C-alpha cells in the first residue's frame, strides 16, 4: 500500500447525490489546482436524471449519475475511492456491495448509527481484502493539496485558514470529526499545517484504527511528526504505544485523550461518541494519557496546553532542518456562490419577473396575503368568488359583488353541446385526445363570435355613456362607423320571449348594486333596437359586460382602471373560466360514452372543388 | 448511544418470547416478575399463584452486577430457600428505603426488583456462559464451574472466537469442535450454546452472560442474566425486541422532564441534541456544539473550575434547525435561571470549527432564546462567553454579540483564531476578580 492515503489526481465515486458536499470537494480541487474533479461519478439508486452539474472553479462540469454501483464502476474504472454518504439504514448493504466488488482501495462511510454487528462484518471483509475503511460516523480524511472526503475541513474559508490546501509536515489522526477541524486549525496556527489527516470516527468499532494510519504516516517522508487526539473508551492508543516501544513508529507523537471528565462521574453518562465509554480502568482518558506519557509521547497536562506543545515540536524540527518552510502558494479564489453572496448582501441582481398576487416562498403559499388554509375550507367563509377576486383584483370584494361574480360563473358555465366551443371539445375528445387538449380546443374557439362579446359590449356602452351620447346617438354612431353593437341581439329570444338568464341578472343587480347606470343606459338602447326588430335585445353577454362596469363603478374604481380591466380581457376571463366547467363536462361525457372518432358526413358538405390553374 | 444494558427481566422475557424459534427442543419455564414496591408484589400475588406457593428469590434489577457479593440477593430468611411472599415483601420495603452504595462508588435507590421461585440445585450443576463482541470476533466463554467465583476460577473457562462473517452452520461446527477438544462438556450444554449463539447474533446483543445457568437434559434454568443490546439495531429489530424500552442505569439522578423533552426532540430530529443535568446549583452552564467538543469543554471545566462547578453536560450537532436550537437553548436557560446561588453564573456557548453546521442559522435560535430570557439572565448575573467557527461563523458571532449588547447582557465572543477552551479559563479568571 502506498504511503499516501490519497494520490494527487485520484478520483472518487460518491454514493448519494449530496450536492453540497460534492461541490465542496470540487471547490477544494480548484483551490488545489487539480486538473480533474475529485468526484468522477455519483450513485443514486432513485435518481431520475442521468447527470448533475457542478461548478469547477469558474466553469461548470457535468458529473454522471448511475443508479447502480456496478454501472458506476464499469464506466469509471480508475476511480478507486468510494465516498459513501448513504443513511445508517442503507450504509451496510451499499458498503458491503462495494467491498465485495473488489474495485475500491478506500471507502469512507459517513453514516452514524450503523448496527455494530454490521460494522464489524464490514471491517472484517475490508481487512481480509486489504481495503482501507474510514468511518463509520466520520467526516473522513484529507491529503492536503490532493484530495478531501466530503465535508472535511468545513467551509473553504476555514480550509484556507487551516492551511488544508497545502502540504504541511504533521500527520493528524482523531476520532471525532468535529474536532478534526479544530485540531487542523490549531496545528496551522502553530506550525506549517498537516500533510495528511484522518478522522476515524467515534463508533466503538471504527473501520480503521489509529495504528493503521499512523503506520502509514511513519512511512511518508513528508510527515515529520504526528498529532493524535484520542478519546475515553477502546484500546487503540495502547496499540500505538506498543508500536512505539517496538520502534515500528519513530516519529514524534503529540497526543491527548479527551474524556478526563469521566473520572469524576460514578454513573454511566454517555459522553460524546458511541465508543466513548470505558469498560475498564485502562480505557479511561487519564490512564491512556498517563500510559502514552510514560511511553514517550508528548502529552500535555490538559487540552489547553496542546497548542504550545505543537509549536514546540514544530519549532524544534524546523531548527533541526527536518521541516523546510513551504512556499506560500498563490491565492486562488473560488468565485462566491450566487446564493452565498446574495445572503451576505455582496451582490444584487435585477429581477426578470414581478409578481403582486401570490407568494410561495414562506411556510405556506398566500393569495394576496391570505394563506391558502385561511381561504380554502368552508368555515373560513371565503367563496370561490372571493378567491377569484383576491387573485384577479388583489381585493376581497364585498358580498354583493362577489355574489354577482359567482352568478356570472354559474350563468355561463354551459350552453349545450351544439355551441361551437363545446362541439370542438367533443370532436377532439372523440379523436382520442387527452383532457387538456380537448379543453384547449374548446377554449381556443372563444373569440369575437363565440362568447367574446362581453368585452366589446362593455367597452362600447361604457364609451357611449361616458361621451354622453343619447341612446339614439349611440346607435347612429355605431351605424356611421359600420360597427355592430356588441351585446345586442339574440338568435331566438325576443322582448316577448325574454332570456331568463338576463332577466335574473338584471333583477339581482337592481336589487343589490349601489347603482346600475350603465345597465339603464343599455336598456334605453335596447328599447330602440328591439322596436326595430323583436330579437335585438340586450343579450347575456351585453348584460354581463355592462353590469360588470356598474359593479366596478359601484366599488369606486376609476374609469381608467375599468378601461384597463376591459382591455386586458378580464371580462372574457369570466366567460372562459365559467365555460371551462361546461367544456370539461362535455369532455368527460365523451370519455364516458367512448364514442368512435367523429367524421363529418359527405352529404353535409357542399363539395365545390375546381382544378387549380 | 450504542451498547445499552437491559434488565435481567427484559432479557429473560426476550428469551422466552423467541424460545420455540431458537431453543426447541429445550424447555424453559419463565417465572419472573418485575416489581418496584411491596405493594406491587402483593398485587401480583393475587394474580400469580406461585408467588404464594413457592419459596422465592428477590434481587434488585438495576443493571449492576455482583449482587450476591453486595448481599443483595435475598433467598434465605433462616435457611436457604425459605423466603415466603410476606418475607420477600418486607425485604423489598427494607431495601427500597435507603440509598445503596456499591463498591464501584455508584450510589442510588433500588427501584426495581425481580422476583422468581427459588430453584433447588447442587452447586456443581452451576454452569457459566457469556458472549462478548470484540473487534471482528464474537467470543463465547463457557465454564462448568459457574457461580459467584467465576473470575477467581477463570482458568477453567473455555473460550471460542467466532469471526463475525462466519455463517450459522460454520459457527455451530466451530463451537462443537472447540468444545469437544476441551472435553467433558455435556452434549446438552454444547447444543444449547450453539442455539444461544444464533439467538445472540439475530437479536443484536453486544453482551450476554448467564451465571449461573443450569441445564438438566433439556430443562434450562437461568438463575441470572446480564445483557447489553446494540441499540442502533433498533430499526431492524423493532418487531423482535417488542417495544423494549431502555432503562436509566443505576445511580443516574431521576431524569428531569427537561432532559426527557430534549431526548424526545433528539429522537424526532435528524440532528443530535443531548442534555444531562449534573448539578443544578452549579455556576457553569454549557451550550456546546458537537460530540467531541462537548467532552473537551466538560474536561476543561472540570480541571479549571472543578467538577462540582459544572451544571450540565450536553451537545447540539448535526446541523439542527433554528427552531430546534431555540428549544434546546430555552431549556438550558430556563434550568439555569431557576436556582439563585451566591456566585455569578457563567454560560459557555462553545464549539469547534464546524464542518457543515451553519453557525449563523443555529445561532439565530440561541439569540431568540437569550432575548426571551433577558431579565432572568440579568437577575442571575449571567456572563456569556462564546467561541465558535465554521460556515457563516462571522455572521453568527456578530449577531449574538450585537443582540447581547443591546439587551445589556455581558458577552465576549471569539472565533477560530482563539483556542477552543480559552473561554473556560477566561470565565474562571473574570469570576474570581
mmCIF file with all atom_site columns, N, CA and C in Angstrom, chain A residues 24 113 115-118 120 124 128 139 153-154 157 177 181-182 185-186 205 259-261 264-266 269-272 303-304 343, chain B residues 1 3 106 133 135 137-138 164-165 200-201 230 232 236 278 292 295-296 299 302 307 313 352-353 355 358 387 394 416 419-421:
data_model
loop_
_atom_site.group_PDB
_atom_site.id
_atom_site.type_symbol
_atom_site.label_atom_id
_atom_site.label_alt_id
_atom_site.label_comp_id
_atom_site.label_asym_id
_atom_site.label_entity_id
_atom_site.label_seq_id
_atom_site.pdbx_PDB_ins_code
_atom_site.Cartn_x
_atom_site.Cartn_y
_atom_site.Cartn_z
_atom_site.occupancy
_atom_site.B_iso_or_equiv
_atom_site.pdbx_formal_charge
_atom_site.auth_seq_id
_atom_site.auth_comp_id
_atom_site.auth_asym_id
_atom_site.auth_atom_id
_atom_site.pdbx_PDB_model_num
ATOM 1   N N  . UNK A 1 24  ? -18.342 21.100  -2.395 1.00 0.00 ? 24  UNK A N  1
ATOM 2   C CA . UNK A 1 24  ? -17.214 21.467  -1.533 1.00 0.00 ? 24  UNK A CA 1
ATOM 3   C C  . UNK A 1 24  ? -15.938 20.746  -1.965 1.00 0.00 ? 24  UNK A C  1
ATOM 4   N N  . UNK A 1 113 ? -24.656 5.442   13.445 1.00 0.00 ? 113 UNK A N  1
ATOM 5   C CA . UNK A 1 113 ? -25.755 4.618   13.936 1.00 0.00 ? 113 UNK A CA 1
ATOM 6   C C  . UNK A 1 113 ? -25.946 3.336   13.151 1.00 0.00 ? 113 UNK A C  1
ATOM 7   N N  . UNK A 1 115 ? -25.703 -0.537  12.921 1.00 0.00 ? 115 UNK A N  1
ATOM 8   C CA . UNK A 1 115 ? -25.597 -1.564  13.950 1.00 0.00 ? 115 UNK A CA 1
ATOM 9   C C  . UNK A 1 115 ? -24.173 -2.136  14.014 1.00 0.00 ? 115 UNK A C  1
ATOM 10  N N  . UNK A 1 116 ? -23.707 -2.366  15.235 1.00 0.00 ? 116 UNK A N  1
ATOM 11  C CA . UNK A 1 116 ? -22.305 -2.778  15.431 1.00 0.00 ? 116 UNK A CA 1
ATOM 12  C C  . UNK A 1 116 ? -21.976 -4.088  14.735 1.00 0.00 ? 116 UNK A C  1
ATOM 13  N N  . UNK A 1 117 ? -22.925 -5.020  14.753 1.00 0.00 ? 117 UNK A N  1
ATOM 14  C CA . UNK A 1 117 ? -22.656 -6.320  14.114 1.00 0.00 ? 117 UNK A CA 1
ATOM 15  C C  . UNK A 1 117 ? -22.364 -6.121  12.634 1.00 0.00 ? 117 UNK A C  1
ATOM 16  N N  . UNK A 1 118 ? -23.097 -5.196  12.010 1.00 0.00 ? 118 UNK A N  1
ATOM 17  C CA . UNK A 1 118 ? -22.886 -4.906  10.596 1.00 0.00 ? 118 UNK A CA 1
ATOM 18  C C  . UNK A 1 118 ? -21.514 -4.257  10.370 1.00 0.00 ? 118 UNK A C  1
ATOM 19  N N  . UNK A 1 120 ? -18.889 -4.420  12.187 1.00 0.00 ? 120 UNK A N  1
ATOM 20  C CA . UNK A 1 120 ? -17.794 -5.353  12.447 1.00 0.00 ? 120 UNK A CA 1
ATOM 21  C C  . UNK A 1 120 ? -17.612 -6.299  11.271 1.00 0.00 ? 120 UNK A C  1
ATOM 22  N N  . UNK A 1 124 ? -14.287 -6.637  8.922  1.00 0.00 ? 124 UNK A N  1
ATOM 23  C CA . UNK A 1 124 ? -13.582 -7.901  8.687  1.00 0.00 ? 124 UNK A CA 1
ATOM 24  C C  . UNK A 1 124 ? -13.377 -8.140  7.189  1.00 0.00 ? 124 UNK A C  1
ATOM 25  N N  . UNK A 1 128 ? -9.711  -8.421  5.328  1.00 0.00 ? 128 UNK A N  1
ATOM 26  C CA . UNK A 1 128 ? -9.298  -9.574  4.528  1.00 0.00 ? 128 UNK A CA 1
ATOM 27  C C  . UNK A 1 128 ? -8.904  -9.165  3.114  1.00 0.00 ? 128 UNK A C  1
ATOM 28  N N  . UNK A 1 139 ? -16.358 12.455  9.269  1.00 0.00 ? 139 UNK A N  1
ATOM 29  C CA . UNK A 1 139 ? -16.309 13.354  8.116  1.00 0.00 ? 139 UNK A CA 1
ATOM 30  C C  . UNK A 1 139 ? -15.252 12.899  7.124  1.00 0.00 ? 139 UNK A C  1
ATOM 31  N N  . UNK A 1 153 ? -12.886 19.514  6.791  1.00 0.00 ? 153 UNK A N  1
ATOM 32  C CA . UNK A 1 153 ? -12.239 20.818  6.666  1.00 0.00 ? 153 UNK A CA 1
ATOM 33  C C  . UNK A 1 153 ? -13.226 21.967  6.693  1.00 0.00 ? 153 UNK A C  1
ATOM 34  N N  . UNK A 1 154 ? -14.510 21.659  6.478  1.00 0.00 ? 154 UNK A N  1
ATOM 35  C CA . UNK A 1 154 ? -15.527 22.695  6.563  1.00 0.00 ? 154 UNK A CA 1
ATOM 36  C C  . UNK A 1 154 ? -15.544 23.609  5.359  1.00 0.00 ? 154 UNK A C  1
ATOM 37  N N  . UNK A 1 157 ? -13.275 28.833  3.501  1.00 0.00 ? 157 UNK A N  1
ATOM 38  C CA . UNK A 1 157 ? -12.573 29.814  4.327  1.00 0.00 ? 157 UNK A CA 1
ATOM 39  C C  . UNK A 1 157 ? -11.784 29.109  5.435  1.00 0.00 ? 157 UNK A C  1
ATOM 40  N N  . UNK A 1 177 ? -14.886 13.773  14.268 1.00 0.00 ? 177 UNK A N  1
ATOM 41  C CA . UNK A 1 177 ? -14.859 14.563  13.046 1.00 0.00 ? 177 UNK A CA 1
ATOM 42  C C  . UNK A 1 177 ? -14.973 16.043  13.355 1.00 0.00 ? 177 UNK A C  1
ATOM 43  N N  . UNK A 1 181 ? -11.308 19.445  12.505 1.00 0.00 ? 181 UNK A N  1
ATOM 44  C CA . UNK A 1 181 ? -11.061 20.802  12.007 1.00 0.00 ? 181 UNK A CA 1
ATOM 45  C C  . UNK A 1 181 ? -10.374 21.653  13.053 1.00 0.00 ? 181 UNK A C  1
ATOM 46  N N  . UNK A 1 182 ? -10.832 21.464  14.289 1.00 0.00 ? 182 UNK A N  1
ATOM 47  C CA . UNK A 1 182 ? -10.282 22.244  15.386 1.00 0.00 ? 182 UNK A CA 1
ATOM 48  C C  . UNK A 1 182 ? -8.779  21.977  15.503 1.00 0.00 ? 182 UNK A C  1
ATOM 49  N N  . UNK A 1 185 ? -6.815  23.345  12.539 1.00 0.00 ? 185 UNK A N  1
ATOM 50  C CA . UNK A 1 185 ? -6.665  24.788  12.706 1.00 0.00 ? 185 UNK A CA 1
ATOM 51  C C  . UNK A 1 185 ? -5.599  25.103  13.758 1.00 0.00 ? 185 UNK A C  1
ATOM 52  N N  . UNK A 1 186 ? -5.637  24.337  14.834 1.00 0.00 ? 186 UNK A N  1
ATOM 53  C CA . UNK A 1 186 ? -4.651  24.534  15.900 1.00 0.00 ? 186 UNK A CA 1
ATOM 54  C C  . UNK A 1 186 ? -3.229  24.268  15.376 1.00 0.00 ? 186 UNK A C  1
ATOM 55  N N  . UNK A 1 205 ? -16.539 0.496   17.078 1.00 0.00 ? 205 UNK A N  1
ATOM 56  C CA . UNK A 1 205 ? -15.773 -0.376  16.179 1.00 0.00 ? 205 UNK A CA 1
ATOM 57  C C  . UNK A 1 205 ? -15.443 0.363   14.875 1.00 0.00 ? 205 UNK A C  1
ATOM 58  N N  . UNK A 1 259 ? -11.920 13.241  27.470 1.00 0.00 ? 259 UNK A N  1
ATOM 59  C CA . UNK A 1 259 ? -12.840 12.475  28.313 1.00 0.00 ? 259 UNK A CA 1
ATOM 60  C C  . UNK A 1 259 ? -12.317 12.291  29.716 1.00 0.00 ? 259 UNK A C  1
ATOM 61  N N  . UNK A 1 260 ? -11.423 13.192  30.156 1.00 0.00 ? 260 UNK A N  1
ATOM 62  C CA . UNK A 1 260 ? -10.903 13.086  31.524 1.00 0.00 ? 260 UNK A CA 1
ATOM 63  C C  . UNK A 1 260 ? -12.005 13.341  32.544 1.00 0.00 ? 260 UNK A C  1
ATOM 64  N N  . UNK A 1 261 ? -13.095 13.934  32.086 1.00 0.00 ? 261 UNK A N  1
ATOM 65  C CA . UNK A 1 261 ? -14.245 14.216  32.954 1.00 0.00 ? 261 UNK A CA 1
ATOM 66  C C  . UNK A 1 261 ? -14.789 12.939  33.594 1.00 0.00 ? 261 UNK A C  1
ATOM 67  N N  . UNK A 1 264 ? -14.689 11.765  37.319 1.00 0.00 ? 264 UNK A N  1
ATOM 68  C CA . UNK A 1 264 ? -15.486 12.356  38.399 1.00 0.00 ? 264 UNK A CA 1
ATOM 69  C C  . UNK A 1 264 ? -16.875 11.757  38.484 1.00 0.00 ? 264 UNK A C  1
ATOM 70  N N  . UNK A 1 265 ? -17.248 11.007  37.469 1.00 0.00 ? 265 UNK A N  1
ATOM 71  C CA . UNK A 1 265 ? -18.639 10.611  37.363 1.00 0.00 ? 265 UNK A CA 1
ATOM 72  C C  . UNK A 1 265 ? -18.776 9.139   37.709 1.00 0.00 ? 265 UNK A C  1
ATOM 73  N N  . UNK A 1 266 ? -19.660 8.836   38.652 1.00 0.00 ? 266 UNK A N  1
ATOM 74  C CA . UNK A 1 266 ? -19.774 7.434   39.037 1.00 0.00 ? 266 UNK A CA 1
ATOM 75  C C  . UNK A 1 266 ? -20.783 6.683   38.176 1.00 0.00 ? 266 UNK A C  1
ATOM 76  N N  . UNK A 1 269 ? -22.954 8.115   32.401 1.00 0.00 ? 269 UNK A N  1
ATOM 77  C CA . UNK A 1 269 ? -23.367 9.141   31.448 1.00 0.00 ? 269 UNK A CA 1
ATOM 78  C C  . UNK A 1 269 ? -22.605 8.907   30.159 1.00 0.00 ? 269 UNK A C  1
ATOM 79  N N  . UNK A 1 270 ? -23.337 8.936   29.037 1.00 0.00 ? 270 UNK A N  1
ATOM 80  C CA . UNK A 1 270 ? -22.655 8.764   27.752 1.00 0.00 ? 270 UNK A CA 1
ATOM 81  C C  . UNK A 1 270 ? -22.079 10.111  27.338 1.00 0.00 ? 270 UNK A C  1
ATOM 82  N N  . UNK A 1 271 ? -20.761 10.231  27.399 1.00 0.00 ? 271 UNK A N  1
ATOM 83  C CA . UNK A 1 271 ? -20.110 11.466  26.977 1.00 0.00 ? 271 UNK A CA 1
ATOM 84  C C  . UNK A 1 271 ? -19.723 11.343  25.518 1.00 0.00 ? 271 UNK A C  1
ATOM 85  N N  . UNK A 1 272 ? -20.204 12.272  24.731 1.00 0.00 ? 272 UNK A N  1
ATOM 86  C CA . UNK A 1 272 ? -19.765 12.332  23.349 1.00 0.00 ? 272 UNK A CA 1
ATOM 87  C C  . UNK A 1 272 ? -20.174 11.126  22.525 1.00 0.00 ? 272 UNK A C  1
ATOM 88  N N  . UNK A 1 303 ? -5.921  19.732  27.550 1.00 0.00 ? 303 UNK A N  1
ATOM 89  C CA . UNK A 1 303 ? -6.207  20.112  26.164 1.00 0.00 ? 303 UNK A CA 1
ATOM 90  C C  . UNK A 1 303 ? -5.748  21.545  25.894 1.00 0.00 ? 303 UNK A C  1
ATOM 91  N N  . UNK A 1 304 ? -5.871  22.379  26.923 1.00 0.00 ? 304 UNK A N  1
ATOM 92  C CA . UNK A 1 304 ? -5.482  23.780  26.801 1.00 0.00 ? 304 UNK A CA 1
ATOM 93  C C  . UNK A 1 304 ? -4.021  23.970  26.396 1.00 0.00 ? 304 UNK A C  1
ATOM 94  N N  . UNK A 1 343 ? -26.868 36.229  0.113  1.00 0.00 ? 343 UNK A N  1
ATOM 95  C CA . UNK A 1 343 ? -27.193 36.202  1.531  1.00 0.00 ? 343 UNK A CA 1
ATOM 96  C C  . UNK A 1 343 ? -26.339 37.207  2.290  1.00 0.00 ? 343 UNK A C  1
ATOM 97  N N  . UNK B 2 1   ? -26.210 6.827   21.349 1.00 0.00 ? 1   UNK B N  1
ATOM 98  C CA . UNK B 2 1   ? -25.807 5.723   22.222 1.00 0.00 ? 1   UNK B CA 1
ATOM 99  C C  . UNK B 2 1   ? -25.349 4.543   21.383 1.00 0.00 ? 1   UNK B C  1
ATOM 100 N N  . UNK B 2 3   ? -24.127 0.632   22.937 1.00 0.00 ? 3   UNK B N  1
ATOM 101 C CA . UNK B 2 3   ? -24.417 -0.554  23.728 1.00 0.00 ? 3   UNK B CA 1
ATOM 102 C C  . UNK B 2 3   ? -25.212 -0.145  24.958 1.00 0.00 ? 3   UNK B C  1
ATOM 103 N N  . UNK B 2 106 ? -20.870 3.739   42.748 1.00 0.00 ? 106 UNK B N  1
ATOM 104 C CA . UNK B 2 106 ? -22.212 4.101   42.286 1.00 0.00 ? 106 UNK B CA 1
ATOM 105 C C  . UNK B 2 106 ? -23.170 4.084   43.450 1.00 0.00 ? 106 UNK B C  1
ATOM 106 N N  . UNK B 2 133 ? -18.621 -9.146  22.340 1.00 0.00 ? 133 UNK B N  1
ATOM 107 C CA . UNK B 2 133 ? -18.271 -8.729  20.984 1.00 0.00 ? 133 UNK B CA 1
ATOM 108 C C  . UNK B 2 133 ? -16.953 -7.979  21.061 1.00 0.00 ? 133 UNK B C  1
ATOM 109 N N  . UNK B 2 135 ? -13.841 -6.460  18.601 1.00 0.00 ? 135 UNK B N  1
ATOM 110 C CA . UNK B 2 135 ? -13.382 -6.197  17.240 1.00 0.00 ? 135 UNK B CA 1
ATOM 111 C C  . UNK B 2 135 ? -14.201 -7.010  16.233 1.00 0.00 ? 135 UNK B C  1
ATOM 112 N N  . UNK B 2 137 ? -14.541 -10.285 16.158 1.00 0.00 ? 137 UNK B N  1
ATOM 113 C CA . UNK B 2 137 ? -14.901 -11.618 16.654 1.00 0.00 ? 137 UNK B CA 1
ATOM 114 C C  . UNK B 2 137 ? -16.019 -11.519 17.689 1.00 0.00 ? 137 UNK B C  1
ATOM 115 N N  . UNK B 2 138 ? -16.847 -12.566 17.722 1.00 0.00 ? 138 UNK B N  1
ATOM 116 C CA . UNK B 2 138 ? -17.707 -12.785 18.882 1.00 0.00 ? 138 UNK B CA 1
ATOM 117 C C  . UNK B 2 138 ? -16.979 -13.834 19.709 1.00 0.00 ? 138 UNK B C  1
ATOM 118 N N  . UNK B 2 164 ? -16.984 -12.523 12.779 1.00 0.00 ? 164 UNK B N  1
ATOM 119 C CA . UNK B 2 164 ? -18.368 -12.094 12.518 1.00 0.00 ? 164 UNK B CA 1
ATOM 120 C C  . UNK B 2 164 ? -18.892 -12.452 11.144 1.00 0.00 ? 164 UNK B C  1
ATOM 121 N N  . UNK B 2 165 ? -18.006 -12.814 10.202 1.00 0.00 ? 165 UNK B N  1
ATOM 122 C CA . UNK B 2 165 ? -18.539 -13.166 8.885  1.00 0.00 ? 165 UNK B CA 1
ATOM 123 C C  . UNK B 2 165 ? -18.812 -14.663 8.738  1.00 0.00 ? 165 UNK B C  1
ATOM 124 N N  . UNK B 2 200 ? -28.194 -14.820 20.001 1.00 0.00 ? 200 UNK B N  1
ATOM 125 C CA . UNK B 2 200 ? -27.375 -13.649 20.333 1.00 0.00 ? 200 UNK B CA 1
ATOM 126 C C  . UNK B 2 200 ? -27.131 -12.788 19.087 1.00 0.00 ? 200 UNK B C  1
ATOM 127 N N  . UNK B 2 201 ? -26.790 -13.459 17.993 1.00 0.00 ? 201 UNK B N  1
ATOM 128 C CA . UNK B 2 201 ? -26.483 -12.764 16.749 1.00 0.00 ? 201 UNK B CA 1
ATOM 129 C C  . UNK B 2 201 ? -27.716 -12.063 16.179 1.00 0.00 ? 201 UNK B C  1
ATOM 130 N N  . UNK B 2 230 ? -27.268 -3.748  21.304 1.00 0.00 ? 230 UNK B N  1
ATOM 131 C CA . UNK B 2 230 ? -26.762 -2.649  20.478 1.00 0.00 ? 230 UNK B CA 1
ATOM 132 C C  . UNK B 2 230 ? -27.975 -1.848  20.017 1.00 0.00 ? 230 UNK B C  1
ATOM 133 N N  . UNK B 2 232 ? -28.422 0.651   18.271 1.00 0.00 ? 232 UNK B N  1
ATOM 134 C CA . UNK B 2 232 ? -28.510 1.155   16.895 1.00 0.00 ? 232 UNK B CA 1
ATOM 135 C C  . UNK B 2 232 ? -29.201 0.138   15.984 1.00 0.00 ? 232 UNK B C  1
ATOM 136 N N  . UNK B 2 236 ? -33.821 -2.430  12.750 1.00 0.00 ? 236 UNK B N  1
ATOM 137 C CA . UNK B 2 236 ? -34.017 -3.730  12.104 1.00 0.00 ? 236 UNK B CA 1
ATOM 138 C C  . UNK B 2 236 ? -34.739 -4.708  13.027 1.00 0.00 ? 236 UNK B C  1
ATOM 139 N N  . UNK B 2 278 ? -26.140 17.770  35.760 1.00 0.00 ? 278 UNK B N  1
ATOM 140 C CA . UNK B 2 278 ? -25.193 17.214  36.720 1.00 0.00 ? 278 UNK B CA 1
ATOM 141 C C  . UNK B 2 278 ? -25.399 17.829  38.099 1.00 0.00 ? 278 UNK B C  1
ATOM 142 N N  . UNK B 2 292 ? -17.566 15.718  20.210 1.00 0.00 ? 292 UNK B N  1
ATOM 143 C CA . UNK B 2 292 ? -16.188 15.767  20.693 1.00 0.00 ? 292 UNK B CA 1
ATOM 144 C C  . UNK B 2 292 ? -15.939 17.030  21.496 1.00 0.00 ? 292 UNK B C  1
ATOM 145 N N  . UNK B 2 295 ? -17.201 17.111  25.066 1.00 0.00 ? 295 UNK B N  1
ATOM 146 C CA . UNK B 2 295 ? -16.357 16.378  26.018 1.00 0.00 ? 295 UNK B CA 1
ATOM 147 C C  . UNK B 2 295 ? -15.159 17.246  26.428 1.00 0.00 ? 295 UNK B C  1
ATOM 148 N N  . UNK B 2 296 ? -14.554 17.899  25.434 1.00 0.00 ? 296 UNK B N  1
ATOM 149 C CA . UNK B 2 296 ? -13.389 18.731  25.731 1.00 0.00 ? 296 UNK B CA 1
ATOM 150 C C  . UNK B 2 296 ? -13.774 19.866  26.699 1.00 0.00 ? 296 UNK B C  1
ATOM 151 N N  . UNK B 2 299 ? -14.248 18.324  30.139 1.00 0.00 ? 299 UNK B N  1
ATOM 152 C CA . UNK B 2 299 ? -12.914 18.038  30.694 1.00 0.00 ? 299 UNK B CA 1
ATOM 153 C C  . UNK B 2 299 ? -12.297 19.308  31.269 1.00 0.00 ? 299 UNK B C  1
ATOM 154 N N  . UNK B 2 302 ? -14.006 20.817  34.304 1.00 0.00 ? 302 UNK B N  1
ATOM 155 C CA . UNK B 2 302 ? -13.701 20.028  35.496 1.00 0.00 ? 302 UNK B CA 1
ATOM 156 C C  . UNK B 2 302 ? -12.287 20.318  35.983 1.00 0.00 ? 302 UNK B C  1
ATOM 157 N N  . UNK B 2 307 ? -15.083 19.848  39.037 1.00 0.00 ? 307 UNK B N  1
ATOM 158 C CA . UNK B 2 307 ? -16.255 19.132  38.538 1.00 0.00 ? 307 UNK B CA 1
ATOM 159 C C  . UNK B 2 307 ? -17.550 19.653  39.162 1.00 0.00 ? 307 UNK B C  1
ATOM 160 N N  . UNK B 2 313 ? -24.180 18.692  31.205 1.00 0.00 ? 313 UNK B N  1
ATOM 161 C CA . UNK B 2 313 ? -23.404 18.192  30.079 1.00 0.00 ? 313 UNK B CA 1
ATOM 162 C C  . UNK B 2 313 ? -24.374 18.072  28.917 1.00 0.00 ? 313 UNK B C  1
ATOM 163 N N  . UNK B 2 352 ? -16.360 23.684  18.341 1.00 0.00 ? 352 UNK B N  1
ATOM 164 C CA . UNK B 2 352 ? -15.176 23.639  17.495 1.00 0.00 ? 352 UNK B CA 1
ATOM 165 C C  . UNK B 2 352 ? -15.492 24.349  16.179 1.00 0.00 ? 352 UNK B C  1
ATOM 166 N N  . UNK B 2 353 ? -14.666 24.113  15.179 1.00 0.00 ? 353 UNK B N  1
ATOM 167 C CA . UNK B 2 353 ? -14.917 24.680  13.853 1.00 0.00 ? 353 UNK B CA 1
ATOM 168 C C  . UNK B 2 353 ? -15.790 23.679  13.105 1.00 0.00 ? 353 UNK B C  1
ATOM 169 N N  . UNK B 2 355 ? -17.954 21.504  10.487 1.00 0.00 ? 355 UNK B N  1
ATOM 170 C CA . UNK B 2 355 ? -17.737 21.038  9.127  1.00 0.00 ? 355 UNK B CA 1
ATOM 171 C C  . UNK B 2 355 ? -18.827 21.564  8.204  1.00 0.00 ? 355 UNK B C  1
ATOM 172 N N  . UNK B 2 358 ? -24.442 25.240  9.853  1.00 0.00 ? 358 UNK B N  1
ATOM 173 C CA . UNK B 2 358 ? -24.491 26.672  9.565  1.00 0.00 ? 358 UNK B CA 1
ATOM 174 C C  . UNK B 2 358 ? -24.552 27.431  10.901 1.00 0.00 ? 358 UNK B C  1
ATOM 175 N N  . UNK B 2 387 ? -17.468 30.877  21.796 1.00 0.00 ? 387 UNK B N  1
ATOM 176 C CA . UNK B 2 387 ? -16.346 30.536  20.922 1.00 0.00 ? 387 UNK B CA 1
ATOM 177 C C  . UNK B 2 387 ? -16.859 29.527  19.897 1.00 0.00 ? 387 UNK B C  1
ATOM 178 N N  . UNK B 2 394 ? -18.770 34.199  11.201 1.00 0.00 ? 394 UNK B N  1
ATOM 179 C CA . UNK B 2 394 ? -18.610 35.628  11.485 1.00 0.00 ? 394 UNK B CA 1
ATOM 180 C C  . UNK B 2 394 ? -19.967 36.288  11.678 1.00 0.00 ? 394 UNK B C  1
ATOM 181 N N  . UNK B 2 416 ? -12.298 31.135  15.445 1.00 0.00 ? 416 UNK B N  1
ATOM 182 C CA . UNK B 2 416 ? -11.275 30.095  15.392 1.00 0.00 ? 416 UNK B CA 1
ATOM 183 C C  . UNK B 2 416 ? -9.857  30.598  15.701 1.00 0.00 ? 416 UNK B C  1
ATOM 184 N N  . UNK B 2 419 ? -8.018  29.719  20.846 1.00 0.00 ? 419 UNK B N  1
ATOM 185 C CA . UNK B 2 419 ? -8.062  28.309  21.208 1.00 0.00 ? 419 UNK B CA 1
ATOM 186 C C  . UNK B 2 419 ? -9.434  27.977  21.797 1.00 0.00 ? 419 UNK B C  1
ATOM 187 N N  . UNK B 2 420 ? -9.909  26.797  21.445 1.00 0.00 ? 420 UNK B N  1
ATOM 188 C CA . UNK B 2 420 ? -11.284 26.415  21.751 1.00 0.00 ? 420 UNK B CA 1
ATOM 189 C C  . UNK B 2 420 ? -11.676 26.590  23.214 1.00 0.00 ? 420 UNK B C  1
ATOM 190 N N  . UNK B 2 421 ? -10.777 26.193  24.112 1.00 0.00 ? 421 UNK B N  1
ATOM 191 C CA . UNK B 2 421 ? -11.182 26.170  25.513 1.00 0.00 ? 421 UNK B CA 1
ATOM 192 C C  . UNK B 2 421 ? -10.664 27.373  26.304 1.00 0.00 ? 421 UNK B C  1
#
